[in-house]
Amino acid sequence: MMLRVKHGPPQPSSHSRTQGRNQTRPLLGSMFVRRLLVLAGLSTIIIAALGAQLTRLTVFEGEDHRDTAERRLDRVKFLPTYRGRILDRHGRVLAEDRAGYDIAFEYEFLSGAWAARRATQEARASVGPSRWGELSAAEREALIGAALPAAEAQAQWLLDVVARLIDVDGAELDHRVDEIKKRVHARAVSVWDRQREIERSRHADGEERFTPRSIQEHREAHGVAQGVPDVVAFECQRLADEYPGTVEVEEATRRVYPASRLEVELDRSRLPRTIRKTTSVKFVIDGVADHVLGELREKVWPSDLKARPFLDASTGKVVDLGGYRPGIDRVGARGIEASQERLLRGVRGMEQTRLDTGQVLRTEPQPGQDVALTIDIELQAMVHAILTPRFGLMKVQPWQVPNESEESERFAAIGSELYGAAVVIEVDTGEILAAVSMPTVFHGREMDGPQIAASHPFVNRPFEAPYPPGSILKPVIYLGAVSAGVMRRDVRIECNGHYLPNDPTRLRCWIYRERTGFSTHSARIGGPLDVVEAIARSCNIFFYSAATRLGGTRLVAWLGQFGIGTPLDCGLLATIPDENDRMQTVGEHGGFLPSEPGTLAMNEVAQMGIGQGPVAWTPVQAANAFATIARGGVTRDATLIRAVGSGARGGEAASQSTEHAFERAGPRPDLPLDPAAVSLALQGLRDSVNSDHGTGGRLRYENNESDPIIDTENLLVWGKTGTVQAPPGPDHAWFVGLVSPATEGRPRYAVAVIVEGGRSGGRGAGPVCNQIIHAMRRLGYLPNMNTAAPPARSDSAAKDRDE
Amino acid sequence: MSRTGQQNPSAVPRLAASGEPSHPAAVAGRAPYTPASVLYTAKPLHRPRLMPLNGGVLCLLASAGLTLIGVIAIGTTEPDLARRQVVFALVAVVGAALATIPSPRHLRAIAWPLYGFTLILLVFVLIPAVPDVLVRPRNGSRRWINLGVVDFQPSELAKIAYILVLACWLRTREQHRNLLGLIPPFILCLIPMSLILVEPDLGTALLFVPGLFAVLIAAGARKRHIGAIVGCALIIAPLSYPVLEPHQRDRIDAMIAQIRGDDRYEQDIGFQGSRAMTLVGSGGIAGVGGEHAEALIRYNGLPEEHTDMIFAVICCRWGLLGGLTIWSLFLLYALGGLLIAAFSREPFSRLVAVGFTTLLIVQMIINTGMTIGLLPITGVTLPFISYGGSSLVVTWIMTGLLYGLGLRRGGYLVREQFEFDGAST
C-alpha cells in the first residue's frame, strides 16, 4: 500500500473539491468515472452499430426475409401435364405423349456417398448414440472406416438386383453408370471453370478463393433405363422404398409418333414400261410426315424463358404454370410441334401444402390441346413411297435423258437419286392432304456432312424451298393479262420461234432449236395459237407477249395477288431466334418477287412470263395457285390445320392463330377471274394432258414407243408441265395437275410435283404425279380404273370413317 | 503527484457519505503515519451502513426482465425447456440472494483460493485419465463435470474467479501504470484462458480478454499502453487465421461471404448464420407473434434455437422492438453496474463491478452480433436468456454479488483511488 503524503502547505482552493465527502462530488472530475464513461460510451457505440444492422435487417430487408422464411413454409409440388396430340384428318394419332417409367440412380449412390452414409449409420448404431456423442472426430472416422466395406458390398448388391430387373447384364449397367459419371464430371468441371472465371473477374485473388461445391447434377438421379414395363417399375419402387436414396422410379412421359413407321404396298403395273412390274412392292416407310410433324427438343432456350417464364427471375415465385422450366420441359423444335407449341403445350398443376396448418391448395393440370391436321397419313405414306428412289421414279431414268448428244454428254448419270417434293390439296377447302419432302429428316440423319450439304434433307421442300415456276406459271400469266384488259381472251398469237422479230437468239420458244430444225408452233398447226393451244403446247411466245403487255408492275402485282411473295401461313410458321438471338420467322417460304418491278427490263418481264427470271415459288404455292384457278379465283389459302382443341376430335374447322412476324392486312381478296377465260385456260390444261401434242400427254421412249403420262380412266385431268433451268445443274421438272372423278365437271384435287434435276416436266415429274393419282384411287379419293362408279369416299364419308 | 484527502488539519473531513464519524484513519495522510493508522485501514471500525437502493437494483430489475423474456422466448419452440428454465431461474435467484451476503472483504479473502481451485478444476477436466463418468465429453471436447443432476462447467466459475483475483491484484497497486506492470494482470488472465482454449472452447476464452482490458482501463492503465497492445492484437489477429481449427476458419469464411452477399455457403457452413438472419429479418418491426414464429422457426430449420440463436427467436417473435428491448435491458444492467462502480468507495468493488458488467455485455454483444450476421458464429450464449442451468445460475450469482458490492459502499480512507490525473495519462 502506498500512501502519498503531500508536502508543503495545503492549497485550499484546489482541494475544496475534496471537502464535503458526503456531498456527491462532481463525478466527472474523477478520472475513474471518466474512464467508466469511456467504457460505457464504447459499448453504447457498439450496440448502436448492432442496432443499425438489426434495423437494416428488419426494416429495410424485412419484407424479403419474411418472404424467404414464409416460402419455406410452403411445400410446392408440381403436377405433370400432357402435351396435346397431333391427329390426321381421320383422327389417327400422329404424335402423343405416352406415360412410362424410367429407372434412375441417385448420383450420391453411384459416387459412393450413399455407402459412406450407410457406414456412418452402422457405426453410430454399433456404439449407441450417447457414446457416439462423446467420441472425437478421429475415433468416429475409424469406426466408419470399419463399417464401410459392408456398406459398399450392399451397394453393389443393389446394382446387381436392378440390373437383373431391367434386363441388362452387369457389364452393360456398369458401362451406363460410367457414362453417367463421366457426363456429370464433365459438366461439373465446366461449371466450376465458369464459376472460377466469374470469381476471377470479380476479385483479384478469385483463384484461391474458389472452392468447388456440388452442382445440381450431383444431387439428382440419373436414368439408366427408359420406358420399362410396369412390373419392373413396381419392383424397383419396392427397392427404392426399402433403401432410400439409391434407386428412383421416375414417371416419364415420352413423345411418341405412332404413325411414323408405316407399311405401304404400291402397285407397279402402271409405271413407265421400262420399270413396270406386275407385282406390287411393299415398303416400310420410316419418318412418315416427319417434316410436317416436327420434333421436340430437350433444351429450353433463353428465348422460350423470355416469352413464357415459369418463375419470376427476381422473386422466384411462380408466375405462369404453363411456363417453361429449363432442364425439365421439352419444346417444339420444328414443324407442327414448333408452330403450334402454344396450343399443344399443357399447363402444369400445382399442389401447395402449407406446412404449419396442413392446408392443401391444388390447381389441377390442364393438358394441351389436340391439333388435327388435314393430312391423310395413309396417302402421305404412299406419296412418300412413290418419292423414294427405290420405287424407281426418283432416279435418273433413260427416258428422262433423251438420246440427244448435248444432254447425254453433260448430265448423264443414270440411276442416281433425285430429290423433290409433292403436295396434294383439296380444291374446295384448301386442305392439304399430303405434303412430302424428299429426302426426309429420317434419311437426313443417316447422311454424312457432304451428303447433307448436297441434298439439304432438313429443308421442308413443299413449304420452304422456292423454285422458279417455269412453264407452270403460264396459265396465271394469261389470266393476269386478260384481267388487266391488255389481252383479249380469245387472242391468237403467232409463234415464229423468237419473240423479237430481228433477234433469233433471245426469247425463243422451246421448240425453236437445232434438233427440231428450228420449228415453230405456228408452223406445226398452220397459224397463230390461241390460249388453249398455247397452254397445251406450252408455247413461250404467247406468254412473252402476255407478260410484256402486262408490264412489270402489273405482272408483279398480279403474282402477289396469287399468293407469291408472302408465306401462305399453312400452319407451319414459327418464330425462333437465330444465332444472333434475333427472332425470325421460319417454317414457310413466300417465294420471290422482284422488289422494284418498275425497274425491270423488258426481257426480264418476258422471262417472267414463262416462269423464269426473278420469280420463284414453293410447291404448295404452285398447288394453291392452280386450286385458286380451279375455284374460279376464290381465295382459300392452303392449310394444314383442320381443327384445334376439343373440336379436333369432332373435325370442325378452326381458324389459324397467326402470331408471327409478318402480318397480312387480312385474308387475301378473291381474284377477279373472268370465268370464260378460266374455262379456256382449263381447256388448255386438259388438252395438255389428254392430247398427243400436249406436253403432258405422252412419255416417249427411245424406240419411239410411248405411254400416256397420266392414266385418265374415269377421271378428268388437267395438267401443266414445267421445265426450269437451274444452272449449273440439270433442269428441274415440274408437274401440276388438277383431277376429279369423271362424273364431276370441276377439279376436286390439285397435285403439284417437283423433281429436282428431273430434266423435263413431262418426263421427270409427270410419272410421279400419275402414281400419286393412282394412290388416291387406291385410297378411295378417286374412282379406280376398272369401275365406272363414282367413289364411295367423299369428304364427309371420310369424316365419318373413324368416328 | 497524487492528491491526498489532506487539507486543513483542523477541519476534520467527513469522509464517508454514509456519515461515518471520523477516526484516526481519517487523518492518516497527515504524516507521518503510524502502524496503528495503517491497521485502522485494514479493518472497518464499525459495520458500515448498507445502501439497499444502489445501482445493483437496476441490475436485478434488468436480470429479472431478461430472464422472464428468456423463458417466454424459449417457450416459443420448446415449452418443456421453458419449464425447466423456470426451475433453473428459481434456483438462480436463491443463489443470487445468497451471493449478496458476503462483503467485499470476504470476497477478497476467498478470491485467490477460488482462483486456485478453479485452475485445478480446469486442469482436472483436461486430464485424459479422468473417467468419462466424471467428465463427460461432448463432440470430442471435455468441458463439463458431471455432478449427477447437472453438468457443471468450470469455465463459468473461472470467469468470476479471475475477475475477483484481478480486482484483488489491482486494488492497491500502481504498477499497472507502467508497461511492465501490465504483465501480471495479463498472466492472471492468460492462465485460465489457455486452459479453456485447450478444452477447446474458443468462445468462452475470448470473453476473458475484453474483461481484462476493461478492468485495466478502469484501473487507470495508460491509454497509450492499452492502445499499443490493442493495435498489436489487431495486426496479429488476421495472421492467426491459418492456426485456427478448420471449423473456426469455416465460420469466418461464412461470415465474410454473408456480409458480401455471397450465398455460396448458405447450404452448409453458412446455414446457421443465414437462417438466423432470415428469421431476424422476418420479424419486421413488431414481430410475427408466438404461433407463427414457432412455425417459421421450425420450418426454416434454425439450429440451436433455444441456446445460441435465442436472439433470432426474439427478433422473429417481437421484431425490431423486441431486439431493442433486450439491448435496452442489457444497457440498463450495464448502467447499474457502472453506477455501482462509480459510487463505490472500495477499490475492489469498483473493479469487480466493471469486470462483471463487461463480461456480460461482451457476451451479449458477441451473441447478438453473430445472430445478426456481423460476427462469425461462435458457441457463445446470451446471458439470462439462453437455455442453460449453469449459465443462468452463474450470471444471477454475479448479479447478486454486484448487488452485494453496491450495498456496501465502503469508505476506507486510504486515498483517492485511481486518480492519476495531474500526471500525464
GROMACS .gro file of C-alpha atoms in nm, chain A residues 510-666:
model
  157
  510TRP     CA    1  -3.854  -2.403 -12.664
  511ILE     CA    2  -3.936  -2.571 -12.988
  512TYR     CA    3  -3.714  -2.338 -13.186
  513ARG     CA    4  -3.387  -2.525 -13.170
  514GLU     CA    5  -3.148  -2.709 -13.387
  515ARG     CA    6  -3.269  -3.061 -13.322
  516THR     CA    7  -3.621  -2.969 -13.423
  517GLY     CA    8  -3.485  -2.786 -13.722
  518PHE     CA    9  -3.590  -2.453 -13.577
  519SER     CA   10  -3.952  -2.544 -13.594
  520THR     CA   11  -4.224  -2.315 -13.464
  521HIS     CA   12  -4.566  -2.385 -13.321
  522SER     CA   13  -4.737  -2.181 -13.584
  523ALA     CA   14  -4.569  -2.398 -13.843
  524ARG     CA   15  -4.694  -2.706 -13.666
  525ILE     CA   16  -5.054  -2.600 -13.652
  526GLY     CA   17  -5.054  -2.374 -13.952
  527GLY     CA   18  -5.143  -2.045 -13.789
  528PRO     CA   19  -5.138  -1.835 -13.477
  529LEU     CA   20  -5.216  -2.008 -13.147
  530ASP     CA   21  -5.498  -1.936 -12.913
  531VAL     CA   22  -5.453  -1.983 -12.541
  532VAL     CA   23  -5.576  -2.342 -12.546
  533GLU     CA   24  -5.310  -2.440 -12.793
  534ALA     CA   25  -5.053  -2.222 -12.625
  535ILE     CA   26  -5.103  -2.386 -12.290
  536ALA     CA   27  -5.126  -2.735 -12.431
  537ARG     CA   28  -4.812  -2.697 -12.635
  538SER     CA   29  -4.652  -2.462 -12.379
  539CYS     CA   30  -4.559  -2.205 -12.641
  540ASN     CA   31  -4.328  -1.941 -12.498
  541ILE     CA   32  -4.401  -1.668 -12.749
  542PHE     CA   33  -4.763  -1.639 -12.642
  543PHE     CA   34  -4.662  -1.577 -12.287
  544TYR     CA   35  -4.369  -1.348 -12.356
  545SER     CA   36  -4.628  -1.140 -12.528
  546ALA     CA   37  -4.878  -1.162 -12.245
  547ALA     CA   38  -4.617  -1.067 -11.988
  548THR     CA   39  -4.476  -0.775 -12.182
  549ARG     CA   40  -4.824  -0.646 -12.245
  550LEU     CA   41  -4.889  -0.657 -11.872
  551GLY     CA   42  -4.569  -0.483 -11.788
  552GLY     CA   43  -4.351  -0.544 -11.486
  553THR     CA   44  -4.556  -0.359 -11.228
  554ARG     CA   45  -4.890  -0.512 -11.309
  555LEU     CA   46  -4.735  -0.854 -11.351
  556VAL     CA   47  -4.572  -0.848 -11.010
  557ALA     CA   48  -4.890  -0.720 -10.852
  558TRP     CA   49  -5.089  -0.997 -11.015
  559LEU     CA   50  -4.849  -1.262 -10.896
  560GLY     CA   51  -4.869  -1.115 -10.547
  561GLN     CA   52  -5.245  -1.150 -10.561
  562PHE     CA   53  -5.194  -1.513 -10.642
  563GLY     CA   54  -5.002  -1.554 -10.324
  564ILE     CA   55  -4.640  -1.525 -10.430
  565GLY     CA   56  -4.414  -1.313 -10.210
  566THR     CA   57  -4.562  -1.389  -9.870
  567PRO     CA   58  -4.596  -1.726  -9.699
  568LEU     CA   59  -4.937  -1.885  -9.721
  569ASP     CA   60  -4.941  -1.947  -9.345
  570CYS     CA   61  -5.047  -2.308  -9.372
  571GLY     CA   62  -4.976  -2.358  -9.003
  572LEU     CA   63  -4.604  -2.417  -9.001
  573LEU     CA   64  -4.488  -2.065  -8.927
  574ALA     CA   65  -4.289  -2.035  -8.606
  575THR     CA   66  -4.064  -1.768  -8.456
  576ILE     CA   67  -3.730  -1.883  -8.333
  577PRO     CA   68  -3.413  -1.691  -8.252
  578ASP     CA   69  -3.125  -1.701  -8.496
  579GLU     CA   70  -2.760  -1.722  -8.396
  580ASN     CA   71  -2.762  -1.353  -8.302
  581ASP     CA   72  -3.067  -1.407  -8.082
  582ARG     CA   73  -3.291  -1.205  -8.309
  583MET     CA   74  -3.631  -1.354  -8.359
  584GLN     CA   75  -3.701  -1.475  -8.711
  585THR     CA   76  -3.999  -1.643  -8.870
  586VAL     CA   77  -3.932  -1.982  -9.018
  587GLY     CA   78  -4.130  -2.278  -9.140
  588GLU     CA   79  -4.266  -2.148  -9.466
  589HIS     CA   80  -4.122  -1.955  -9.754
  590GLY     CA   81  -4.312  -1.700  -9.954
  591GLY     CA   82  -4.126  -1.728 -10.277
  592PHE     CA   83  -3.953  -1.443 -10.456
  593LEU     CA   84  -4.081  -1.149 -10.650
  594PRO     CA   85  -3.878  -0.857 -10.772
  595SER     CA   86  -3.890  -0.574 -10.523
  596GLU     CA   87  -3.872  -0.297 -10.781
  597PRO     CA   88  -4.100  -0.409 -11.060
  598GLY     CA   89  -4.083  -0.073 -11.227
  599THR     CA   90  -3.716  -0.117 -11.296
  600LEU     CA   91  -3.745  -0.448 -11.472
  601ALA     CA   92  -3.609  -0.467 -11.821
  602MET     CA   93  -3.832  -0.588 -12.099
  603ASN     CA   94  -3.662  -0.921 -12.138
  604GLU     CA   95  -3.682  -0.986 -11.764
  605VAL     CA   96  -4.053  -0.926 -11.777
  606ALA     CA   97  -4.079  -1.153 -12.074
  607GLN     CA   98  -3.882  -1.420 -11.893
  608MET     CA   99  -4.117  -1.394 -11.601
  609GLY     CA  100  -4.394  -1.468 -11.845
  610ILE     CA  101  -4.258  -1.816 -11.885
  611GLY     CA  102  -4.174  -1.854 -11.522
  612GLN     CA  103  -3.802  -1.783 -11.537
  613GLY     CA  104  -3.621  -1.477 -11.422
  614PRO     CA  105  -3.668  -1.310 -11.086
  615VAL     CA  106  -3.961  -1.517 -10.971
  616ALA     CA  107  -3.981  -1.829 -10.755
  617TRP     CA  108  -4.243  -2.015 -10.561
  618THR     CA  109  -4.278  -2.321 -10.340
  619PRO     CA  110  -4.463  -2.637 -10.440
  620VAL     CA  111  -4.750  -2.559 -10.206
  621GLN     CA  112  -4.787  -2.218 -10.360
  622ALA     CA  113  -4.796  -2.383 -10.701
  623ALA     CA  114  -5.072  -2.623 -10.599
  624ASN     CA  115  -5.254  -2.342 -10.424
  625ALA     CA  116  -5.242  -2.123 -10.734
  626PHE     CA  117  -5.387  -2.395 -10.951
  627ALA     CA  118  -5.653  -2.464 -10.693
  628THR     CA  119  -5.741  -2.096 -10.699
  629ILE     CA  120  -5.780  -2.110 -11.073
  630ALA     CA  121  -5.994  -2.420 -11.037
  631ARG     CA  122  -6.214  -2.234 -10.789
  632GLY     CA  123  -6.256  -1.955 -11.041
  633GLY     CA  124  -6.049  -1.709 -10.842
  634VAL     CA  125  -6.193  -1.770 -10.497
  635THR     CA  126  -5.908  -1.744 -10.246
  636ARG     CA  127  -5.886  -2.023  -9.999
  637ASP     CA  128  -5.530  -2.048  -9.883
  638ALA     CA  129  -5.387  -2.391  -9.838
  639THR     CA  130  -5.380  -2.504  -9.478
  640LEU     CA  131  -5.253  -2.793  -9.272
  641ILE     CA  132  -5.464  -2.729  -8.966
  642ARG     CA  133  -5.808  -2.877  -8.966
  643ALA     CA  134  -5.922  -2.822  -8.610
  644VAL     CA  135  -5.785  -2.740  -8.270
  645GLY     CA  136  -5.883  -2.845  -7.921
  646SER     CA  137  -6.195  -3.040  -7.849
  647GLY     CA  138  -6.303  -2.962  -8.200
  648ALA     CA  139  -6.008  -3.166  -8.316
  649ARG     CA  140  -6.186  -3.482  -8.239
  650GLY     CA  141  -6.508  -3.374  -8.398
  651GLY     CA  142  -6.345  -3.242  -8.709
  652GLU     CA  143  -6.481  -2.891  -8.708
  653ALA     CA  144  -6.269  -2.636  -8.874
  654ALA     CA  145  -6.090  -2.376  -8.667
  655SER     CA  146  -5.914  -2.057  -8.753
  656GLN     CA  147  -5.543  -2.026  -8.759
  657SER     CA  148  -5.359  -1.846  -8.492
  658THR     CA  149  -5.109  -1.621  -8.654
  659GLU     CA  150  -4.882  -1.453  -8.410
  660HIS     CA  151  -4.591  -1.431  -8.638
  661ALA     CA  152  -4.355  -1.169  -8.754
  662PHE     CA  153  -4.527  -1.095  -9.077
  663GLU     CA  154  -4.872  -0.952  -9.077
  664ARG     CA  155  -5.120  -0.966  -9.356
  665ALA     CA  156  -5.374  -0.693  -9.375
  666GLY     CA  157  -5.648  -0.951  -9.386
   0.00000   0.00000   0.00000
